[in-house]
């Protein structure tokens, strides 16, 4: 970022922290803090005591975690992958026109070293910026592409003297590639130009299984586990120089089944909803239009989360209004979530289905109190936040 | 079951150390003092209830920002107010802000409309860096990303913002409110 841009952003800050630090807040913060601590033993609006909430949390920390991290933050799951070396594009295979058009606009490279697969793709069909991740066992490399004209500025940003060590240049698809390593680490990256873009390839840390899907995962150096890339200079160089230009067909064929390609979203959503009861007013077309998700797991979370939001809202409304029919309909619909095909297939990749099922169980067990009570995070807020109902296409509250 | 004294002490320390930073975060993104007060109340209530999950030391603040981010998103939809005490904090804040505005200078240039053209994630990554002064590893913690991913996304967001800015013709400086509208 240029200094000018930094300054522009800083100037746009409506509440600089040093000004906030000097505000006279009187005794309000003290009262607030004391009230929170004193409130702990109280029964929460949905009938659970705080202590019980803690036990539940210990039993299933993943559940809250997944609700937050998947639905709200959009943390991805590494989905099942197709082996690139098994891919043999079928002659005349028909791809959606949108997919072909989009694939033509991005830099398409695939590793020729055996054993590597595309494990994840993010905006992989974005002509300007996008990324794919290749994985092989416990090693992974993410390739991100940018407009070529940005290369000089990015290079300057990356070439940081004592922070990065530059080692011998190499060649990728006929272009010179520059290799770097962050000082005293096994964190490698490389940059090279290709066509209208330049690519930056970075090794990815191996996250121990017990840390995957953790709530608000710590970043490097933030109290998380020690991270290693399992690369050394030679193996990183070998991987990078093994990259070869790929045809549109090979590129599209190499995408894991978890990636929803352009033009496939509407059909994919329809398939996901085939055995899912939707609440009145549920508008699946908005989900199609608004969804930027192209990973099947994420799309599944967005779709089922929206449905669940709708049923939960109906349930809360019905309880307030004393409408038994509406309440029972919502409970019954959510109870059927155990059999939703999309959730069953998602269980292999993460715990989001458990989040939905936990809410369904809770609907059977509990009744929410009025959220008007002061001081407590209400159950309604809990699921609105936990399921990421904001921005979903569930019927409004 | 009552909370243990060490729990209380730790929470009180957490609150005292970070409530101003969370308040600042909320003020920079919310519609006004009452909303910001609500966000502070909800964020620390979540922290109190999930005290076991709150990281120790300097890692706690990015964790709190992560919670505040979600609380804020939820709050925008629910438009609900917290209890009396949050309202009291809101009143105190409103009174203070009426007499002592936080900034005197108007934001200038095309940054407001340019930010509005970015995705909410790109925008938040840029603001966490520029306004909260967070490093990529800390941004990763707030956003639920890995450090390397946060670094590359920050670069990408910067690139996008610069591109948007370069595409814009010079225009009148956006009003202060426009900036806040953008970050909502």
XYZ file of C-alpha atoms in Angstrom:
581
model
C 0.000 0.000 0.000
C 1.338 3.379 -0.765
C 1.855 5.887 1.972
C -0.822 8.044 0.348
C -3.356 5.278 0.548
C -2.463 4.578 4.156
C -2.951 8.231 4.920
C -6.255 8.375 3.077
C -7.550 5.478 5.125
C -6.310 6.921 8.382
C -7.887 10.270 7.565
C -11.180 8.528 6.980
C -11.167 7.139 10.530
C -14.269 8.618 12.189
C -13.157 7.729 15.712
C -9.388 7.639 16.264
C -8.518 5.479 19.229
C -6.600 8.186 21.071
C -9.763 10.319 21.033
C -11.864 7.409 22.263
C -9.335 6.807 25.030
C -9.934 10.304 26.359
C -13.713 10.248 26.385
C -15.242 10.769 29.783
C -17.474 7.766 30.286
C -18.189 8.394 33.941
C -19.042 5.308 35.939
C -20.859 3.607 33.079
C -18.104 1.079 32.234
C -17.683 0.083 35.879
C -21.397 -0.473 36.298
C -21.565 -2.463 33.112
C -18.665 -4.699 34.075
C -20.020 -5.339 37.541
C -23.460 -6.128 36.200
C -22.057 -8.717 33.825
C -20.113 -10.526 36.498
C -23.039 -10.461 38.888
C -25.414 -11.681 36.259
C -23.636 -14.959 35.593
C -25.688 -17.325 37.756
C -28.919 -16.014 36.319
C -31.017 -18.094 34.008
C -30.582 -17.104 30.407
C -33.579 -16.254 28.280
C -33.776 -19.651 26.673
C -33.941 -21.384 29.980
C -30.349 -22.560 30.245
C -28.240 -21.507 33.129
C -24.880 -20.066 32.365
C -23.279 -23.008 34.103
C -25.209 -25.351 31.878
C -24.121 -23.366 28.883
C -20.555 -23.914 29.974
C -21.021 -27.668 30.244
C -22.584 -27.703 26.812
C -19.683 -25.729 25.547
C -17.220 -28.214 26.982
C -19.132 -31.092 25.484
C -19.272 -29.572 22.069
C -17.036 -26.550 21.646
C -16.891 -27.326 18.005
C -20.558 -26.600 17.604
C -20.427 -22.973 18.571
C -17.135 -22.722 16.777
C -18.479 -24.010 13.565
C -21.543 -21.852 13.752
C -19.354 -18.827 14.028
C -16.522 -19.778 11.812
C -18.351 -21.347 8.950
C -21.543 -19.419 8.741
C -20.330 -16.030 9.743
C -16.707 -15.914 8.841
C -16.846 -18.265 5.960
C -13.907 -20.368 7.059
C -13.438 -23.014 4.468
C -13.129 -26.705 4.843
C -10.635 -28.654 2.830
C -12.981 -30.804 0.902
C -12.391 -34.080 -0.785
C -10.220 -33.645 -3.806
C -9.831 -35.152 -7.201
C -6.389 -36.348 -8.070
C -5.018 -34.258 -10.890
C -2.945 -37.107 -12.189
C -6.071 -39.157 -12.646
C -7.849 -36.494 -14.588
C -8.241 -37.243 -18.212
C -10.502 -34.719 -19.811
C -13.159 -36.557 -21.711
C -13.244 -35.576 -25.368
C -16.003 -33.206 -26.100
C -16.953 -32.816 -22.440
C -19.445 -29.978 -22.202
C -18.693 -27.235 -19.692
C -21.077 -24.433 -18.984
C -20.311 -21.505 -21.265
C -19.810 -19.256 -18.221
C -17.217 -21.653 -16.830
C -15.249 -21.779 -20.081
C -15.398 -18.032 -20.493
C -14.230 -17.475 -16.922
C -11.477 -20.102 -17.083
C -10.045 -18.463 -20.185
C -9.504 -15.261 -18.232
C -7.425 -16.711 -15.394
C -3.833 -17.960 -15.336
C -4.175 -21.733 -15.465
C -1.252 -23.733 -14.138
C -1.210 -27.208 -12.655
C 1.641 -29.102 -10.980
C 3.206 -31.873 -13.009
C 4.703 -33.465 -9.895
C 2.639 -36.521 -8.998
C 0.398 -36.588 -5.969
C -0.772 -32.972 -6.008
C -4.443 -32.073 -6.115
C -6.432 -28.855 -6.049
C -7.820 -28.806 -2.543
C -9.534 -25.447 -2.531
C -10.377 -22.627 -4.877
C -11.370 -19.098 -3.977
C -12.611 -16.811 -6.733
C -10.818 -19.193 -9.055
C -12.782 -17.779 -11.958
C -12.108 -14.157 -11.224
C -10.164 -12.637 -14.080
C -8.384 -10.128 -11.886
C -7.751 -11.726 -8.540
C -8.202 -15.292 -7.419
C -6.498 -18.204 -5.791
C -6.268 -21.969 -5.784
C -4.621 -24.221 -3.277
C -2.742 -27.377 -4.174
C -2.260 -30.089 -1.576
C -0.227 -33.241 -1.288
C -0.384 -35.019 2.055
C 0.511 -32.527 4.756
C 1.969 -30.003 2.299
C -0.006 -27.257 0.586
C 0.769 -24.285 -1.632
C -1.619 -21.452 -2.413
C -1.329 -19.616 -5.715
C -2.854 -16.147 -5.874
C -2.990 -14.109 -9.031
C -3.082 -10.350 -9.477
C -3.077 -7.960 -12.443
C 0.375 -7.953 -14.048
C 0.747 -4.205 -13.768
C 0.780 -4.550 -9.980
C 3.871 -6.742 -9.999
C 6.450 -4.033 -9.317
C 4.651 -2.674 -6.314
C 4.011 -6.099 -4.825
C 7.586 -7.157 -5.439
C 8.826 -4.106 -3.618
C 6.516 -4.896 -0.747
C 7.752 -8.489 -0.539
C 11.465 -7.855 -0.945
C 12.023 -6.714 2.615
C 15.691 -7.027 3.287
C 16.142 -8.611 6.662
C 12.616 -10.043 6.787
C 12.922 -12.085 3.626
C 15.804 -14.000 2.093
C 15.813 -14.159 -1.659
C 17.368 -17.260 -3.142
C 18.264 -18.348 -6.638
C 15.762 -17.411 -9.345
C 14.029 -20.143 -11.320
C 11.712 -20.528 -14.271
C 7.990 -21.262 -14.416
C 6.199 -21.769 -17.712
C 9.022 -19.936 -19.437
C 8.911 -16.931 -17.120
C 11.502 -15.946 -14.554
C 10.361 -16.715 -11.026
C 11.804 -15.096 -7.935
C 12.023 -17.209 -4.786
C 11.876 -15.953 -1.216
C 11.895 -17.326 2.281
C 10.850 -15.469 5.394
C 13.900 -15.259 7.607
C 14.437 -18.143 10.011
C 11.393 -20.064 8.881
C 10.177 -22.642 6.412
C 7.718 -20.107 5.015
C 8.540 -19.880 1.296
C 7.003 -17.919 -1.531
C 7.696 -17.201 -5.164
C 6.501 -14.625 -7.685
C 6.397 -14.655 -11.456
C 4.571 -12.952 -14.299
C 2.363 -14.749 -16.739
C 0.185 -13.188 -19.430
C -2.042 -10.472 -17.988
C -1.245 -11.516 -14.417
C 1.465 -12.231 -11.975
C 1.271 -15.121 -9.584
C 2.382 -15.338 -6.008
C 2.787 -18.857 -4.641
C 2.994 -19.356 -0.890
C 3.477 -22.482 1.160
C 0.693 -23.030 3.633
C 1.189 -24.065 7.246
C 0.169 -27.558 8.218
C -2.556 -27.146 10.794
C -2.708 -30.103 13.214
C -6.040 -31.943 12.977
C -6.989 -31.013 16.509
C -6.699 -27.349 15.554
C -8.746 -27.526 12.413
C -12.252 -26.109 12.745
C -11.352 -24.440 16.016
C -13.293 -21.372 17.040
C -11.655 -18.193 15.845
C -8.425 -19.951 14.978
C -5.354 -18.163 16.170
C -3.125 -16.741 13.525
C 0.554 -17.487 13.422
C 2.215 -16.367 16.584
C -1.152 -15.833 18.226
C -1.041 -18.685 20.670
C -1.858 -21.347 18.142
C 0.097 -24.534 17.536
C 3.598 -24.445 16.082
C 3.167 -24.373 12.336
C 5.376 -25.903 9.715
C 5.084 -26.058 5.959
C 7.040 -29.337 5.534
C 8.939 -27.659 2.694
C 12.589 -26.896 2.304
C 14.195 -24.778 -0.362
C 14.744 -27.680 -2.744
C 11.266 -29.153 -2.465
C 9.611 -25.759 -2.827
C 11.662 -25.010 -5.910
C 10.840 -28.442 -7.315
C 7.128 -27.863 -6.835
C 7.115 -24.388 -8.354
C 9.148 -25.349 -11.388
C 6.901 -28.359 -11.954
C 3.957 -26.078 -12.700
C 2.778 -26.303 -16.288
C 0.295 -24.272 -18.296
C -3.046 -26.084 -18.415
C -5.811 -26.116 -20.997
C -9.268 -24.862 -20.085
C -10.484 -28.446 -20.065
C -7.698 -29.682 -17.786
C -8.178 -26.695 -15.492
C -11.898 -27.249 -15.129
C -11.432 -31.001 -14.789
C -8.852 -30.441 -12.096
C -11.205 -28.457 -9.910
C -12.338 -30.551 -6.967
C -15.927 -31.602 -6.853
C -16.277 -29.226 -3.924
C -16.034 -26.237 -6.230
C -19.236 -24.905 -7.694
C -18.253 -23.556 -11.068
C -19.817 -20.470 -12.653
C -23.215 -21.324 -14.035
C -23.696 -24.222 -11.615
C -24.916 -22.404 -8.506
C -28.641 -22.449 -9.222
C -28.649 -26.122 -10.060
C -26.433 -26.971 -7.088
C -28.747 -25.090 -4.729
C -31.794 -26.801 -6.174
C -30.172 -30.169 -5.605
C -29.275 -29.252 -2.049
C -32.847 -28.198 -1.321
C -34.455 -31.244 -2.943
C -35.266 -32.916 0.388
C -35.215 -29.814 2.569
C -38.503 -28.230 3.682
C -38.305 -24.464 3.346
C -40.264 -21.934 5.383
C -42.917 -19.773 3.815
C -41.372 -16.799 2.084
C -38.017 -18.491 1.525
C -36.566 -17.093 -1.683
C -33.946 -19.384 -3.156
C -33.321 -17.107 -6.118
C -31.854 -14.484 -3.816
C -29.466 -17.083 -2.503
C -28.317 -17.775 -6.044
C -27.898 -14.115 -6.875
C -26.155 -13.183 -3.691
C -23.965 -16.195 -3.220
C -20.340 -15.638 -3.998
C -19.550 -18.997 -2.482
C -18.097 -21.481 -4.860
C -16.999 -24.126 -2.428
C -19.684 -26.805 -2.074
C -19.300 -27.027 1.686
C -19.636 -23.280 2.086
C -22.568 -23.144 -0.267
C -24.198 -25.981 1.668
C -23.692 -24.057 4.891
C -25.164 -20.912 3.350
C -28.186 -22.762 2.001
C -29.005 -24.845 5.079
C -28.168 -21.924 7.361
C -30.683 -19.747 5.539
C -33.349 -22.411 5.800
C -32.632 -22.911 9.499
C -32.734 -19.159 10.114
C -36.181 -19.057 8.565
C -37.528 -21.904 10.657
C -35.958 -20.569 13.862
C -37.462 -17.156 13.254
C -40.867 -18.684 12.630
C -40.492 -20.686 15.839
C -39.616 -17.615 17.902
C -42.474 -15.629 16.359
C -44.912 -18.449 16.974
C -43.967 -18.764 20.624
C -44.429 -15.047 21.139
C -47.781 -15.141 19.389
C -48.877 -18.382 21.031
C -49.364 -19.970 17.608
C -49.021 -23.687 18.251
C -49.412 -24.754 14.617
C -46.645 -22.494 13.376
C -44.428 -23.546 16.232
C -44.986 -27.250 15.620
C -44.417 -26.813 11.901
C -41.015 -25.208 12.548
C -39.987 -27.867 15.058
C -41.018 -30.658 12.700
C -39.219 -29.092 9.747
C -35.993 -28.686 11.683
C -36.298 -32.185 13.136
C -36.115 -33.470 9.573
C -32.639 -31.891 9.250
C -31.161 -35.214 10.404
C -32.154 -36.646 7.045
C -31.220 -33.741 4.767
C -28.864 -35.183 2.161
C -26.720 -32.087 1.929
C -26.004 -32.096 5.660
C -25.166 -35.786 5.585
C -22.615 -35.243 2.850
C -21.156 -32.238 4.651
C -20.382 -34.204 7.816
C -17.208 -35.570 6.226
C -15.779 -32.086 5.846
C -16.765 -30.259 8.993
C -19.144 -29.849 11.879
C -21.651 -27.412 10.442
C -24.383 -30.086 10.221
C -23.999 -30.662 13.960
C -24.689 -26.990 14.504
C -27.988 -27.252 12.636
C -28.914 -30.453 14.437
C -28.103 -28.929 17.797
C -30.497 -26.068 17.086
C -33.143 -28.551 15.986
C -32.711 -30.460 19.242
C -32.872 -27.269 21.208
C -36.138 -26.295 19.544
C -37.619 -29.556 20.762
C -36.307 -29.098 24.284
C -36.490 -25.418 25.092
C -38.627 -22.381 24.699
C -37.061 -18.941 24.358
C -38.095 -16.230 26.742
C -38.744 -12.739 25.558
C -35.561 -11.233 24.180
C -36.537 -7.928 25.704
C -34.903 -8.822 28.974
C -31.848 -6.720 29.647
C -28.280 -7.833 29.912
C -28.298 -11.276 28.397
C -27.397 -12.466 24.956
C -30.705 -13.904 23.927
C -31.169 -17.215 22.266
C -32.530 -15.396 19.279
C -29.378 -13.348 18.998
C -27.360 -16.483 19.535
C -28.764 -18.234 16.503
C -28.929 -15.088 14.392
C -25.237 -14.640 14.991
C -24.279 -18.294 15.141
C -25.952 -19.205 11.881
C -25.029 -16.005 10.138
C -28.657 -15.106 9.528
C -27.586 -11.595 8.662
C -27.470 -11.416 4.930
C -29.203 -14.739 4.525
C -32.314 -14.924 2.446
C -34.386 -16.347 5.242
C -37.769 -14.690 5.688
C -37.338 -11.599 7.857
C -37.850 -11.592 11.569
C -22.867 -22.721 40.003
C -21.120 -19.447 40.664
C -18.108 -18.176 38.789
C -14.830 -18.572 40.609
C -12.962 -15.559 41.987
C -10.097 -16.085 39.491
C -12.661 -16.000 36.671
C -14.013 -12.715 37.951
C -10.584 -11.216 38.377
C -9.503 -12.250 34.916
C -12.664 -10.906 33.339
C -12.421 -7.622 35.176
C -8.842 -7.248 34.019
C -9.876 -8.091 30.468
C -12.686 -5.555 30.583
C -10.594 -2.795 32.103
C -7.790 -3.294 29.622
C -9.793 -3.573 26.451
C -13.231 -1.982 26.773
C -12.030 1.296 25.275
C -10.513 -0.481 22.281
C -13.715 -2.416 21.688
C -15.693 0.785 22.109
C -13.459 2.458 19.536
C -13.853 -0.441 17.152
C -17.627 -0.215 17.524
C -17.743 3.573 17.179
C -15.722 3.367 13.973
C -18.257 0.995 12.478
C -21.605 1.564 14.121
C -24.195 4.201 13.644
C -23.673 6.032 16.887
C -23.007 5.956 20.593
C -25.982 3.834 21.552
C -25.161 1.159 19.027
C -21.529 1.234 20.074
C -22.477 0.867 23.734
C -24.629 -2.134 22.846
C -21.742 -3.729 20.989
C -19.422 -3.258 23.955
C -21.978 -4.809 26.281
C -22.675 -7.781 24.059
C -19.040 -8.389 23.224
C -17.943 -8.545 26.830
C -20.931 -10.614 27.790
C -19.844 -13.177 25.211
C -16.295 -12.927 26.577
C -17.566 -13.507 30.116
C -19.541 -16.524 29.064
C -16.715 -17.920 26.992
C -13.892 -16.905 29.272
C -12.224 -20.275 28.830
C -11.909 -19.543 25.123
C -10.480 -16.037 25.430
C -6.760 -16.125 24.605
C -4.325 -14.763 27.124
C -2.233 -11.626 26.804
C -2.102 -9.612 23.637
C -4.045 -12.220 21.713
C -7.198 -11.297 23.616
C -7.896 -8.049 21.769
C -8.078 -9.553 18.249
C -10.339 -12.219 19.741
C -12.600 -9.510 21.169
C -12.630 -7.671 17.834
C -13.692 -10.930 16.205
C -16.626 -11.199 18.599
C -17.466 -7.506 18.211
C -17.512 -7.935 14.462
C -20.153 -10.631 14.703
C -22.101 -8.857 17.406
C -22.191 -5.768 15.223
C -23.423 -7.717 12.229
C -26.152 -9.227 14.335
C -27.019 -5.946 15.962
C -27.577 -4.251 12.626
C -30.295 -6.725 11.918
C -31.911 -6.962 15.295
C -31.787 -3.255 16.115
C -32.266 -4.330 19.698
C -31.029 -2.448 22.671
C -29.274 -4.029 25.591
C -30.254 -3.461 29.149
C -30.310 -0.310 31.180
C -26.598 -0.271 31.830
C -25.657 -0.374 28.173
C -28.194 2.393 27.633
C -26.481 4.368 30.374
C -23.122 3.930 28.669
C -24.759 5.009 25.437
C -26.172 8.135 27.047
C -22.832 9.002 28.558
C -21.163 8.520 25.202
C -23.788 10.556 23.369
C -23.355 13.426 25.789
C -19.592 13.320 25.444
C -19.672 13.151 21.674
C -22.098 16.070 21.533
C -19.667 18.267 23.413
C -16.411 16.780 22.131
C -16.524 15.389 18.611
C -13.973 12.668 18.020
C -12.612 14.203 14.847
C -12.511 17.748 13.605
C -11.171 17.121 10.145
C -13.333 15.835 7.384
C -12.129 12.751 5.579
C -10.985 13.757 2.152
C -10.465 12.285 -1.277
C -12.443 9.490 -2.841
C -11.791 6.914 -0.167
C -15.398 6.660 1.040
C -17.015 5.769 -2.266
C -13.992 3.624 -3.118
C -14.360 1.624 0.090
C -18.024 1.204 -0.690
C -17.123 -0.631 -3.854
C -15.104 -3.288 -2.042
C -16.534 -6.456 -0.585
C -17.255 -6.263 3.128
C -14.368 -8.639 3.851
C -11.889 -6.613 1.803
C -13.094 -3.460 3.519
C -12.816 -4.943 6.980
C -9.323 -6.291 6.354
C -8.169 -2.846 5.227
C -9.781 -1.107 8.166
C -8.429 -3.592 10.693
C -5.013 -2.742 9.343
C -5.450 1.026 8.968
C -7.768 1.856 11.846
C -7.043 -0.805 14.433
C -3.363 -1.035 13.492
C -3.446 -4.823 13.441
C -0.769 -6.994 11.873
C -1.766 -9.733 9.411
C -1.515 -12.443 12.086
C -3.917 -10.470 14.269
C -6.231 -9.770 11.339
C -6.211 -13.514 10.760
C -7.426 -14.015 14.294
C -10.251 -11.487 13.908
C -11.370 -12.781 10.547
C -10.857 -16.473 11.199
C -8.152 -16.826 8.571
C -4.660 -18.214 8.575
C -1.820 -15.759 8.777
C -0.576 -16.332 5.252
C -4.099 -16.017 3.883
C -4.632 -12.753 5.742
C -1.404 -11.400 4.315
C -2.349 -12.237 0.752
C -5.920 -10.989 1.216
C -4.660 -7.748 2.662
C -2.462 -7.319 -0.395
C -5.370 -8.136 -2.643
C -7.688 -5.709 -0.853
C -5.109 -2.962 -1.137
C -4.756 -3.678 -4.821
C -8.491 -3.534 -5.311
C -8.848 -0.280 -3.408
C -6.069 1.334 -5.402
C -7.629 0.135 -8.591
C -11.017 1.540 -7.627
C -9.413 4.829 -6.664
C -7.524 5.068 -9.929
C -10.726 4.426 -11.852
C -12.602 7.207 -10.090
C -12.729 10.730 -11.321
C -11.993 13.339 -8.675
C -15.094 14.165 -6.723
C -16.138 16.196 -3.763
C -14.876 14.887 -0.459
C -17.351 12.474 1.060
C -19.058 13.643 4.183
C -18.075 12.046 7.441
C -21.383 10.199 7.575
C -20.704 8.672 4.198
C -17.671 6.941 5.597
C -19.642 5.444 8.447
C -22.356 4.426 6.042
C -19.732 2.609 4.047
C -18.384 0.573 6.912
C -21.755 -0.534 8.169
